[in-house]
CSV table of C-alpha atoms in Angstrom, one decimal:
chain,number,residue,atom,x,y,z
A,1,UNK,CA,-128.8,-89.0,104.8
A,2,UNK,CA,-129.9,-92.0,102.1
A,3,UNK,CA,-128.3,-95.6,104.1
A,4,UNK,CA,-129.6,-97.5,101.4
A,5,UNK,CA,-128.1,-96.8,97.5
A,6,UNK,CA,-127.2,-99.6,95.0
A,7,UNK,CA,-126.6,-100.2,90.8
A,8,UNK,CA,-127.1,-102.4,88.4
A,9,UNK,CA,-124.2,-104.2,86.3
A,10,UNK,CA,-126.1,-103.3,83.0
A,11,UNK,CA,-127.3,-99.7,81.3
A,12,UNK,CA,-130.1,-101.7,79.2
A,13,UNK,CA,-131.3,-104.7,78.8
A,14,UNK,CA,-134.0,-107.4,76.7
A,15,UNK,CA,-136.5,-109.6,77.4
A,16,UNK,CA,-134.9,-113.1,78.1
A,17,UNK,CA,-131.4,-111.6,79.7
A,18,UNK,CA,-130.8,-111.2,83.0
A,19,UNK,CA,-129.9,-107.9,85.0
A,20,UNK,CA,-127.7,-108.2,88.5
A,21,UNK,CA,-127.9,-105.5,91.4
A,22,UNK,CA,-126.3,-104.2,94.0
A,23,UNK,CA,-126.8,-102.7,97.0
A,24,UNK,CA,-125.8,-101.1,100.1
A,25,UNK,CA,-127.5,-101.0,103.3
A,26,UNK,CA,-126.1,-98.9,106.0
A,27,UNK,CA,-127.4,-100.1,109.3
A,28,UNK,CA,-130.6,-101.5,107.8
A,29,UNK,CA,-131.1,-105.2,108.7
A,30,UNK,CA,-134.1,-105.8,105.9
A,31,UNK,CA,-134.8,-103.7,103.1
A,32,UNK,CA,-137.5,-104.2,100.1
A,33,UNK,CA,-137.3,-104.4,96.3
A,34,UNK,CA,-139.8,-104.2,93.3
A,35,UNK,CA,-139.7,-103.1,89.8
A,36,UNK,CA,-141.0,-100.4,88.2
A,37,UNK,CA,-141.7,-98.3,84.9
A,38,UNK,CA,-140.9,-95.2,84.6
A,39,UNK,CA,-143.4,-93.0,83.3
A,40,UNK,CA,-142.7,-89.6,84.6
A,41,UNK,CA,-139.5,-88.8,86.8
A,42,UNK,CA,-139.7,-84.8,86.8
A,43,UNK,CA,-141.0,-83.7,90.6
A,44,UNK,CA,-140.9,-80.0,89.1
A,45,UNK,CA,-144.6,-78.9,91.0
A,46,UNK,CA,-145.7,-77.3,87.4
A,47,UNK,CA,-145.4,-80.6,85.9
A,48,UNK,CA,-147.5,-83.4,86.3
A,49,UNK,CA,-145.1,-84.9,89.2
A,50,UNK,CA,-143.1,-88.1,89.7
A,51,UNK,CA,-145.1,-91.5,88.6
A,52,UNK,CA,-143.8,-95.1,88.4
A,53,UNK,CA,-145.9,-97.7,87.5
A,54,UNK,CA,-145.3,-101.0,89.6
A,55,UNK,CA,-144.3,-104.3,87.6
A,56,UNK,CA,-144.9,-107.7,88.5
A,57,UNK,CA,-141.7,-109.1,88.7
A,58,UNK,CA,-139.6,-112.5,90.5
A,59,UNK,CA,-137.6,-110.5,92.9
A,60,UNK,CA,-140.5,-108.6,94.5
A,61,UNK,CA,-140.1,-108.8,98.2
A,62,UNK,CA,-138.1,-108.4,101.1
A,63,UNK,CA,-133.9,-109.0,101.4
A,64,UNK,CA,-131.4,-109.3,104.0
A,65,UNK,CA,-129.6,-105.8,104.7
A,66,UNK,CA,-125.9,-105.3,104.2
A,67,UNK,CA,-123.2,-102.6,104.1
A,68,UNK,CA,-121.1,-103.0,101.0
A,69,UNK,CA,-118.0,-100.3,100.8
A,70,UNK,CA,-116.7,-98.7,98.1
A,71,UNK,CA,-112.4,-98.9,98.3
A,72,UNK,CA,-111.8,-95.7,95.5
A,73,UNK,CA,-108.4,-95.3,94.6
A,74,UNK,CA,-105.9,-95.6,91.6
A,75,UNK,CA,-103.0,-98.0,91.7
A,76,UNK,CA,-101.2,-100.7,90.6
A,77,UNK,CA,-100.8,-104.1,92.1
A,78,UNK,CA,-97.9,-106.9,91.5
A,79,UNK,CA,-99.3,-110.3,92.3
A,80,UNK,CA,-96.5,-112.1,94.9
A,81,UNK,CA,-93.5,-113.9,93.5
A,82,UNK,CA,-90.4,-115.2,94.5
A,83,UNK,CA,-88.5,-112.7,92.7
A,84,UNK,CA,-89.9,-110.3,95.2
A,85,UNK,CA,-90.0,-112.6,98.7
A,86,UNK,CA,-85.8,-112.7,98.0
A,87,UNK,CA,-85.1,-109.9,98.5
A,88,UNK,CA,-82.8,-109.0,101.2
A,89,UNK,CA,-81.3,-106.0,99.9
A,90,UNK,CA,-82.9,-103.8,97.4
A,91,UNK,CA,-83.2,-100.2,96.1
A,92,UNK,CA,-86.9,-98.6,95.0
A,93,UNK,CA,-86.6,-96.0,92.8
A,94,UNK,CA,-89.0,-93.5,90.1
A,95,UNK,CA,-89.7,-90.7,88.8
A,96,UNK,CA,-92.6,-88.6,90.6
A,97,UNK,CA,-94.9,-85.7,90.1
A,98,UNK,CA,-96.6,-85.4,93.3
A,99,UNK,CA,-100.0,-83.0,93.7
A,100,UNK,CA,-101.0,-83.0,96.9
A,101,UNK,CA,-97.2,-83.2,98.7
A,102,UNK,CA,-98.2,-82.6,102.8
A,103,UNK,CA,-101.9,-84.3,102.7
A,104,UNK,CA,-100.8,-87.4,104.6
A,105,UNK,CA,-98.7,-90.7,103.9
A,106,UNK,CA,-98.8,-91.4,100.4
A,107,UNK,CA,-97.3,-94.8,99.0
A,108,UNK,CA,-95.3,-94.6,96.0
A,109,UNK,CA,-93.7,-98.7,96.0
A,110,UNK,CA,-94.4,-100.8,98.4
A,111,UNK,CA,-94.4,-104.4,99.4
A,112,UNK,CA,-96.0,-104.0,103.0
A,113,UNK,CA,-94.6,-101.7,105.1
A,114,UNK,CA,-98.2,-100.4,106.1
A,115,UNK,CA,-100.6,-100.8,108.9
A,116,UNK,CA,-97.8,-102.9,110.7
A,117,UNK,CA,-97.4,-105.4,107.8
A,118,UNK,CA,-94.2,-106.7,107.2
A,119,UNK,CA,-91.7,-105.5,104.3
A,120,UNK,CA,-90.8,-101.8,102.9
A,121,UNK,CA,-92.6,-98.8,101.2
A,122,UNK,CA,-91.2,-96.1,99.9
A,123,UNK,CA,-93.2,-92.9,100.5
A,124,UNK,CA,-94.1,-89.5,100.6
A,125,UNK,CA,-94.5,-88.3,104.6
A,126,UNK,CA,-97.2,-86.4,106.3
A,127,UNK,CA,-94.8,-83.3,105.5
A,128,UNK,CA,-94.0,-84.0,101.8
A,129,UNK,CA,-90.9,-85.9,101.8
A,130,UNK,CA,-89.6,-88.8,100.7
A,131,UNK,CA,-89.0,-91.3,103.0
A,132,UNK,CA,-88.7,-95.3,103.6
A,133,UNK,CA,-90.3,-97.4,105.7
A,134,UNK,CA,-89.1,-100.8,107.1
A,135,UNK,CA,-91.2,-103.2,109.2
A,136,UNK,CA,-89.7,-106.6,110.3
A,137,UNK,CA,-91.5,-109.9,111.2
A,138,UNK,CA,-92.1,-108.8,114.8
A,139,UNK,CA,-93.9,-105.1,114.0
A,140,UNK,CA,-90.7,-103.3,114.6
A,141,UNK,CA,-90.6,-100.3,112.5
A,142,UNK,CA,-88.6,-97.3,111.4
A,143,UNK,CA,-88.7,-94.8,109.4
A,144,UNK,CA,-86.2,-92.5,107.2
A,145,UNK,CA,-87.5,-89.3,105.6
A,146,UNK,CA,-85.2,-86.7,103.8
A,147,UNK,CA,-86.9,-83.7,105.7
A,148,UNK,CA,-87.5,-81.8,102.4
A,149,UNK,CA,-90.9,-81.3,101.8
A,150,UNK,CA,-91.6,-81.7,97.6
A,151,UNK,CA,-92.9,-78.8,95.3
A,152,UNK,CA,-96.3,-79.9,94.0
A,153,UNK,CA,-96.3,-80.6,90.2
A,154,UNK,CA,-93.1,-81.1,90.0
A,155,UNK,CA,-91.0,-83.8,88.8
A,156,UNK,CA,-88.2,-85.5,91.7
A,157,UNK,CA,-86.0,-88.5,91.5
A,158,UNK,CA,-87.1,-90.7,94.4
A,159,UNK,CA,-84.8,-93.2,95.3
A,160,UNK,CA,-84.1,-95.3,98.3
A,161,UNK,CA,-81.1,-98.3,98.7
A,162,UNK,CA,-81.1,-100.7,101.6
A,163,UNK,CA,-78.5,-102.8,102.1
A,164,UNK,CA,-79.4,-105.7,104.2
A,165,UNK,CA,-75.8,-106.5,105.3
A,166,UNK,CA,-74.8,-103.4,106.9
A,167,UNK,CA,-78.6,-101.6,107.1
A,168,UNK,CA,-77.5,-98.6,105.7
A,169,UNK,CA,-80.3,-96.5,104.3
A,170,UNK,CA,-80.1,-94.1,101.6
A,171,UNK,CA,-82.5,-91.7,100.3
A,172,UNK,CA,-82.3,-89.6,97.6
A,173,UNK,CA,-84.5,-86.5,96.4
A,174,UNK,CA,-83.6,-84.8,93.6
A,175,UNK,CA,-85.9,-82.3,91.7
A,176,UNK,CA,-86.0,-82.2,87.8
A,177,UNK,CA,-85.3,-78.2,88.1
A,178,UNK,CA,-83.9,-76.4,90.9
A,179,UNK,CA,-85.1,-73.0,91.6
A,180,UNK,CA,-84.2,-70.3,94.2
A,181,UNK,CA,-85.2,-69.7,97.9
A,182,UNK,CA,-86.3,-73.6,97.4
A,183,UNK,CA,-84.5,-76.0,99.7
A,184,UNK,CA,-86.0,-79.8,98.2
A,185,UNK,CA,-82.8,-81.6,97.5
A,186,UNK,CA,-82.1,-84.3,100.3
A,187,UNK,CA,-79.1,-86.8,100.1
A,188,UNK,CA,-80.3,-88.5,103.3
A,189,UNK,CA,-78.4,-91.7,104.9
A,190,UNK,CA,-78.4,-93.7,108.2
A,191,UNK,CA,-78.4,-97.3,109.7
A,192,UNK,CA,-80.9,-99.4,111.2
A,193,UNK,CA,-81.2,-102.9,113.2
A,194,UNK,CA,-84.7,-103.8,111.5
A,195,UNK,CA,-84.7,-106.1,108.7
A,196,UNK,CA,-87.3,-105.7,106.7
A,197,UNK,CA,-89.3,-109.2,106.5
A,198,UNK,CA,-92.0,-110.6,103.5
A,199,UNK,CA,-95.3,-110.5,104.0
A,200,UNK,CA,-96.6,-112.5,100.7
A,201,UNK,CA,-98.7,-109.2,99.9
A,202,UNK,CA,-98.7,-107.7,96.3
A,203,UNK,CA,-96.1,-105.2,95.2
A,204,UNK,CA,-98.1,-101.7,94.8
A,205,UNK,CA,-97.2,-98.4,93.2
A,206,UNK,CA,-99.1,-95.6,94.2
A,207,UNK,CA,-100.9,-97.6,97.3
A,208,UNK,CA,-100.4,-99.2,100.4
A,209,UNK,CA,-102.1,-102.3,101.6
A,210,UNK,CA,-104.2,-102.3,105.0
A,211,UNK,CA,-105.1,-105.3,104.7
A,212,UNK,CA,-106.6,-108.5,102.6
A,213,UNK,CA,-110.2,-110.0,102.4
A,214,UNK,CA,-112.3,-111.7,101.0
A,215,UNK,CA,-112.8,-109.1,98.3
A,216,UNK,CA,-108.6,-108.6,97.9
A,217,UNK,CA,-106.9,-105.6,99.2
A,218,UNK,CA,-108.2,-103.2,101.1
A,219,UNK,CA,-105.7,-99.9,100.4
A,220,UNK,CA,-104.3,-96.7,102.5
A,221,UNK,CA,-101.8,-94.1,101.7
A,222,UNK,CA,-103.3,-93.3,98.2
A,223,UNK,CA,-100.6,-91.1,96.3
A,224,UNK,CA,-102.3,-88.4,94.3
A,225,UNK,CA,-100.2,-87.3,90.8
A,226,UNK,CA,-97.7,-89.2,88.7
A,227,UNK,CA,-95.3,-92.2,88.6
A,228,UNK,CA,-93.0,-92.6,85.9
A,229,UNK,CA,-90.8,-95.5,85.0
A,230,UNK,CA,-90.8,-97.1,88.8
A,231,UNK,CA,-88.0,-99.8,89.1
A,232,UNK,CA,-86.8,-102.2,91.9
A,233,UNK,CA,-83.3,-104.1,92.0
A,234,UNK,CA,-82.3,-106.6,94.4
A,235,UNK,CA,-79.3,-105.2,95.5
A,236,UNK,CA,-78.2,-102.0,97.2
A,237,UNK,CA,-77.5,-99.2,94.7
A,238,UNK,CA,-74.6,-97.0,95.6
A,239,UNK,CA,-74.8,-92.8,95.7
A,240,UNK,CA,-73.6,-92.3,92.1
A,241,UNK,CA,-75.7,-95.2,90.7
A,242,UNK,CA,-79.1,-93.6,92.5
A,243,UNK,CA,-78.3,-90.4,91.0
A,244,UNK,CA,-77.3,-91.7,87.6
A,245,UNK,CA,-80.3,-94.1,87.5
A,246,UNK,CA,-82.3,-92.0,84.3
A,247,UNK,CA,-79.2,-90.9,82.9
A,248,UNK,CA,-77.8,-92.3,79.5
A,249,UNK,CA,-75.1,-94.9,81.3
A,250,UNK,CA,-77.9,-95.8,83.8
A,251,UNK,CA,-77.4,-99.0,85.8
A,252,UNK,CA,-79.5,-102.0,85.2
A,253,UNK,CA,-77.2,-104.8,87.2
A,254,UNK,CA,-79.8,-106.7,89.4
A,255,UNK,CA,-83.0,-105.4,88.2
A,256,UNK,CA,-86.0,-106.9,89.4
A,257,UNK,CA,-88.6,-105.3,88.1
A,258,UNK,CA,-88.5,-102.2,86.1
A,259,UNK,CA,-92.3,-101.1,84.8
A,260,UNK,CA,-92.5,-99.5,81.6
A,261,UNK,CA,-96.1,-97.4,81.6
A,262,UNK,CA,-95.7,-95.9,78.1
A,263,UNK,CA,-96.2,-99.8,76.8
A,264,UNK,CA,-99.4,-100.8,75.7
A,265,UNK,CA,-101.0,-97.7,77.4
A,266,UNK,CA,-104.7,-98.4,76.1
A,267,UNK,CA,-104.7,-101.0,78.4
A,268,UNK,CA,-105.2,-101.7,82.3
A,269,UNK,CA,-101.7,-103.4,82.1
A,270,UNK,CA,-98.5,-102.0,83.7
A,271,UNK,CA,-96.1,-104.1,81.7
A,272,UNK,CA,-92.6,-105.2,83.4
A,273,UNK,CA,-89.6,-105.2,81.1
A,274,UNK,CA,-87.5,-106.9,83.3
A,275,UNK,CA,-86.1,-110.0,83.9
A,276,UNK,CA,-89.3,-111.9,85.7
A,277,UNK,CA,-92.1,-110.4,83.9
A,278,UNK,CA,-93.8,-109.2,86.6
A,279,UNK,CA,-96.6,-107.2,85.6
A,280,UNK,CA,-99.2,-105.5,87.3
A,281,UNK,CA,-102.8,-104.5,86.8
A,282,UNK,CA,-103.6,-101.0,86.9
A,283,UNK,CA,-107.0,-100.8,89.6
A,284,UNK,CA,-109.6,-97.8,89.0
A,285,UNK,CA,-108.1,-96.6,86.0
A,286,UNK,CA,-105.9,-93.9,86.7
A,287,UNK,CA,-104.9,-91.6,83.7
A,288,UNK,CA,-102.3,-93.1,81.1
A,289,UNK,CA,-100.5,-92.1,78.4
A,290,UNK,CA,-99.3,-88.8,80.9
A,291,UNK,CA,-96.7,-85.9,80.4
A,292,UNK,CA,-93.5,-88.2,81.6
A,293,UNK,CA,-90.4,-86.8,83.1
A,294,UNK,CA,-88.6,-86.7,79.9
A,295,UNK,CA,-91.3,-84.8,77.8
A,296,UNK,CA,-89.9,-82.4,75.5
A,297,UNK,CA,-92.8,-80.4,74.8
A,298,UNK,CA,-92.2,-81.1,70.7
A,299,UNK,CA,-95.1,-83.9,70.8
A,300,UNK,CA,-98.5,-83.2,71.6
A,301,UNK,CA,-99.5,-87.3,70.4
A,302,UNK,CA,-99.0,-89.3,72.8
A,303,UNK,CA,-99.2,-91.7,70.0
A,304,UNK,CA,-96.2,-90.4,67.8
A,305,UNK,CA,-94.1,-89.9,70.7
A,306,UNK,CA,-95.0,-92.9,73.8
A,307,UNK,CA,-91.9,-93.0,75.2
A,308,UNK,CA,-92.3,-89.4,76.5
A,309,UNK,CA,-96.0,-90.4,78.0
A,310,UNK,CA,-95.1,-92.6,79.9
A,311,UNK,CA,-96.5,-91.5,83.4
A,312,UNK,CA,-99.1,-92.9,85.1
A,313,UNK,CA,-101.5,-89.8,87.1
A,314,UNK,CA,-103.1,-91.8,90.0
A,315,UNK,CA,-105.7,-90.3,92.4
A,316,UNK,CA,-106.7,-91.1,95.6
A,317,UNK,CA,-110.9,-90.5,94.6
A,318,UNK,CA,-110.6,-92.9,91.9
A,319,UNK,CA,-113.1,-95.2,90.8
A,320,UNK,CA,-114.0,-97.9,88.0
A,321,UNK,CA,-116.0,-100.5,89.3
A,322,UNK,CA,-117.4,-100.8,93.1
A,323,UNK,CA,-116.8,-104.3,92.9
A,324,UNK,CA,-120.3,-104.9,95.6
A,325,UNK,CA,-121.9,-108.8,95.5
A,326,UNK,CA,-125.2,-109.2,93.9
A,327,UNK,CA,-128.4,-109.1,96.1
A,328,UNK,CA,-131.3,-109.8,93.2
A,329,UNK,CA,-131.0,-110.9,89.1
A,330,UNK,CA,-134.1,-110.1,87.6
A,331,UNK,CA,-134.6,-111.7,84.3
A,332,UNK,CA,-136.3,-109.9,81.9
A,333,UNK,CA,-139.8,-112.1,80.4
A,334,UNK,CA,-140.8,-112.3,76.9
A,335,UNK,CA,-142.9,-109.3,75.9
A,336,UNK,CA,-141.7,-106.4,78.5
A,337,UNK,CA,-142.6,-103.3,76.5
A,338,UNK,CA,-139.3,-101.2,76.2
A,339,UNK,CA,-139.1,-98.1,78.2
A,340,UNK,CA,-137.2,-97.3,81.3
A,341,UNK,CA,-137.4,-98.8,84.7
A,342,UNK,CA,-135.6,-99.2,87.6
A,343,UNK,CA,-135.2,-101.4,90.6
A,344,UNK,CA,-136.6,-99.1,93.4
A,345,UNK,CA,-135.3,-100.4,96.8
A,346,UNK,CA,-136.7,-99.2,100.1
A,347,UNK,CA,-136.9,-99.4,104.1
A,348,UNK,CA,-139.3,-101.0,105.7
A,349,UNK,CA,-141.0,-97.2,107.3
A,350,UNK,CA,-140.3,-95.8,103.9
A,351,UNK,CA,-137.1,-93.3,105.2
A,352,UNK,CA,-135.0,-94.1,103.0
A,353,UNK,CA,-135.2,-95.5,99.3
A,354,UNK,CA,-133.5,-95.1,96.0
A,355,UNK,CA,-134.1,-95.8,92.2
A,356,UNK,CA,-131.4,-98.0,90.2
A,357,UNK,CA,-132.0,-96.8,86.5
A,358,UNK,CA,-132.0,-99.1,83.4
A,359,UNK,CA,-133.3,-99.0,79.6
A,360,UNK,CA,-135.8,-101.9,78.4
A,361,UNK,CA,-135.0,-102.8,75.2
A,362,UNK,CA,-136.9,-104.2,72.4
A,363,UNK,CA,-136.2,-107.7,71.5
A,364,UNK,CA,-132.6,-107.7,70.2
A,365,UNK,CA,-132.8,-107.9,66.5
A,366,UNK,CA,-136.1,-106.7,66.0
A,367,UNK,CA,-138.0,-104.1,65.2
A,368,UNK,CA,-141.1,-103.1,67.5
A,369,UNK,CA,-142.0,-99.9,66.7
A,370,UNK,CA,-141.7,-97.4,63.6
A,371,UNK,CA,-139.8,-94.8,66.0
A,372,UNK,CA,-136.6,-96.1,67.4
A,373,UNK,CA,-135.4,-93.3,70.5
A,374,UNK,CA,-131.5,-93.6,71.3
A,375,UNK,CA,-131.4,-93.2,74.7
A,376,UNK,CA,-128.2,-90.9,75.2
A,377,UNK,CA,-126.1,-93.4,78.2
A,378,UNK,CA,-122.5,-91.7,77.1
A,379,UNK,CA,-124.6,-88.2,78.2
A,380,UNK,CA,-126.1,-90.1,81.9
A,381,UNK,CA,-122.8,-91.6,82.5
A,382,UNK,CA,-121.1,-87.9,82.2
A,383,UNK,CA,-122.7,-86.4,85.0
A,384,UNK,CA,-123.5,-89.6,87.0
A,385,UNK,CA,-122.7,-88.7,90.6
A,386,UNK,CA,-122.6,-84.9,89.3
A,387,UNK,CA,-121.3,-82.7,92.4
A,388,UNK,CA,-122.2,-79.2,90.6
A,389,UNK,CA,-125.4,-78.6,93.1
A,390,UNK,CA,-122.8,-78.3,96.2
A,391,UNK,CA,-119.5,-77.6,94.1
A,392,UNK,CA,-120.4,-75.5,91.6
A,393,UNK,CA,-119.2,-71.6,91.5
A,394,UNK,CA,-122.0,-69.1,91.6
A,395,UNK,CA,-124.6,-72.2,90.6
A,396,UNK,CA,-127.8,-70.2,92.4
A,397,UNK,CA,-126.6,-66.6,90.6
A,398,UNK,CA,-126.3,-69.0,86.9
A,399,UNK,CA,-129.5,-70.7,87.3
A,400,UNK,CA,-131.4,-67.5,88.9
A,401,UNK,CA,-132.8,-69.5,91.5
A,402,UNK,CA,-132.1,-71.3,95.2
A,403,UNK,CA,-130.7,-74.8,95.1
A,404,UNK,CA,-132.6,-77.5,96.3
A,405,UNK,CA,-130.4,-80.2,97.6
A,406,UNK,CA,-132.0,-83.2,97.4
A,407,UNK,CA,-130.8,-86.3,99.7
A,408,UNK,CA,-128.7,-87.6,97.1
A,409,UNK,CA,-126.7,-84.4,96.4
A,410,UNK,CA,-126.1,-84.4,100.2
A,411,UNK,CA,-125.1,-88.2,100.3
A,412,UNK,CA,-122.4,-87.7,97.3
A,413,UNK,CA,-121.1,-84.6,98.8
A,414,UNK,CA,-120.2,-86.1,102.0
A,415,UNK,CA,-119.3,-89.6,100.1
A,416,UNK,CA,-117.0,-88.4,97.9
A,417,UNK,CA,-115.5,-92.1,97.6
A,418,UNK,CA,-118.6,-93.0,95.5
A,419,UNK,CA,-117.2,-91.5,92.2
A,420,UNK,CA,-117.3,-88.1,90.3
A,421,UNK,CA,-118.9,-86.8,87.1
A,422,UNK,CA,-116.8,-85.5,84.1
A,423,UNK,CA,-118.0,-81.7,85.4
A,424,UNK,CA,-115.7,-82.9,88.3
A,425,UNK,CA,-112.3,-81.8,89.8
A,426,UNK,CA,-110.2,-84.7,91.6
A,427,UNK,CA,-109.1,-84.3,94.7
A,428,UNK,CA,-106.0,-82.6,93.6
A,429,UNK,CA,-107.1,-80.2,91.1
A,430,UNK,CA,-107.1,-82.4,87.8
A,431,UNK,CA,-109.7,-83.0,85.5
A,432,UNK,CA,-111.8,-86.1,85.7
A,433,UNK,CA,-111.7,-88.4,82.4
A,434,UNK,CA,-113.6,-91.5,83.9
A,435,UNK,CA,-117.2,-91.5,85.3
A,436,UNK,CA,-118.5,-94.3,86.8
A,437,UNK,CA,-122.3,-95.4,87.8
């Protein structure tokens, strides 16, 4: 199994810029790096087999090995504001399209409420439901579900009230369409001493926080399909209000936050219309512009028609950027021939090594040779981190031939938190738009 992978933070790159990279050591406490041309990278035996020239470079030599961890993952996260640490009583409520319903805790809102952290989340059970959570300053904890596991890819009214006065809970669960021999409607109610407290973390919709480090948020409890219109007021909602909340006389009286996601939907942006602006950043680029609850089927363009796409599809195997520290920069000198290199990094007994890709460009803005060859990155990019070899249906009987797995197949397989190709299926069935070196 490779322990020691890494990227670079550019695709190409000329002589006099710089290039950073990244890398990961699993239980390696030194590691070496050169660079080198790439001259033939086809091990096929009829072929004239793999050859890298070695080039003299500044960041030759040995480093420091360290694990660096990728934290995959779609949601959105509400930096802390006073708006949100007054709350005493609140209701959380949206519009879901869950895929995976039974596959664990998944976090649909929540400020805390996970790995002990103080404050609420409203969730999905291990069983499918909806349920709240409520954790005070001490750890105390409880939990409400409505007992009703969800239909997957469908569309519920989630809802829960608390009011802080009496703590009185209410959930509500309400599916879009009702159908026979299905029992998924849950009115659910009860009382509880615990008062949820603030724990200064983000808001986050379709996540839970762990914890907080030096590198922000690590996240649990991923939620796997779609969020649409999520809200939170600062008051307790009563029964007819949480069932009238996307009907035409809905209530708005003590909004806090109500996040519109069919507003400026080419961006990474969840935009708050509410009264306290409180918008949030969209991490690992889940898929916008999405079917919303109120779809009509008469609009296929999103663009003609936004207010009927606006639902966020989050996954839990999302990924945009790993986000790993720096271990070498190697500026490129004046006159490097263009071609394509790579950083190759490797242990000290030679087990374990890998090559981190890049194009060398002529000097920008001029001309070098009489051929110019676009190197097709858009194509690389599509099946970076490809899972076909292991995945694939009937890939031996297509190619007429075994499958060699070579160590990296085996390392992505079992990583799956390292990204997918476009030729990929998420976790929960849907089609991957986003690939990701």
């Amino acid at each position: 199994m490779l322990r020691l992978v890494g990227y670079s933070d550019r695709l190409s790159v000329a002589p006099g810029e710089d290039i950073a990279f990244m890398v990961s050591a699993d239980g390696l406490d030194r590691y070496e790096a050169a660079i080198v041309r790439l001259i033939h990278g086809d091990a096929n035996p009829d072929g004239p087999g793999f050859r890298a020239d070695p080039v003299a470079s500044t960041i030759e030599g040995g480093y420091d090995g360290r694990f660096q961890e990728i934290r995959a993952g779609s949601y959105v996260a509400v930096p802390d504001h006073p708006a949100l640490r007054d709350l005493a009583s609140f209701t959380v409520a949206a519009m879901i399209w869950p895929t995976l319903p039974g596959s664990g805790r998944q976090a649909l809102i929540a400020k805390g409420g996970h790995a002990a952290r103080a404050g609420f989340s409203l969730d999905l059970d291990e069983a499918g439901a909806l349920s709240l959570t409520l954790v005070d300053d001490d750890g105390g904890t409880v939990a409400l579900s409505s007992g009703k596991p969800m239909l997957a890819r469908h569309w519920y009214l989630a809802a829960a009230a608390f009011d802080a006065e009496s703590g009185r809970v209410t959930l509500v669960q309400r599916p879009l369409k009702r159908f026979a021999l299905t029992d998924d409607e849950a009115t659910t109610t009860a009382e509880t001493a615990i008062r949820p407290a603030n724990s200064g973390t983000p808001l986050t919709i379709a996540a839970g926080i762990a914890e907080i480090d030096d590198r922000g948020p690590r996240t649990a409890a991923h939620y796997d399909g779609k969020i649409d219109s999520p809200m939170l007021f600062g008051r307790a909602l009563g029964l007819a209000e949480l069932n009238g909340l996307f009907g035409p006389s809905a209530s708005r009286e003590g909004l806090v936050a109500g996040w519109d996601f069919s507003r400026e939907m080419r961006s990474i942006r969840a935009v708050d219309s509410g009264p306290h602006g409180l918008h949030g950043t969209c991490v690992n680029l889940p898929a916008r512009a999405m079917k919303g609850w109120n779809w009509t089927g008469t609009e296929m363009n999103w663009t003609r028609a936004p207010e009927q796409y606006g639902a966020i599809h989050f996954h839990r195997d999302d990924l945009y950027d790993a986000g790993w520290q720096a271990d070498f920069v190697w500026t490129v000198p004046e006159g490097t021939r263009s071609g394509v290199y790579c950083a190759h990094i490797r242990s000290a007994d030679g087990a374990h090594e890998d090559y981190l890709p890049f194009a060398g460009r002529p000097p920008r803005g001029e001309a070098t040779a009489e051929i110019a060859f676009l190197m097709p990155t858009a194509s690389y990019l599509a099946y970076a981190n490809d899972h076909n070899s292991v995945d694939g249906e009937a890939a031996e009987m297509l190619m007429g031939r075994l499958i060699k797995l070579q160590p990296g197949d085996l390392f992505i397989d079992e990583h799956r938190e390292y990204g997918l190709a476009t030729y990929d299926t998420h976790a929960d069935g849907s089609g991957v738009r986003y690939s990701s070196r």
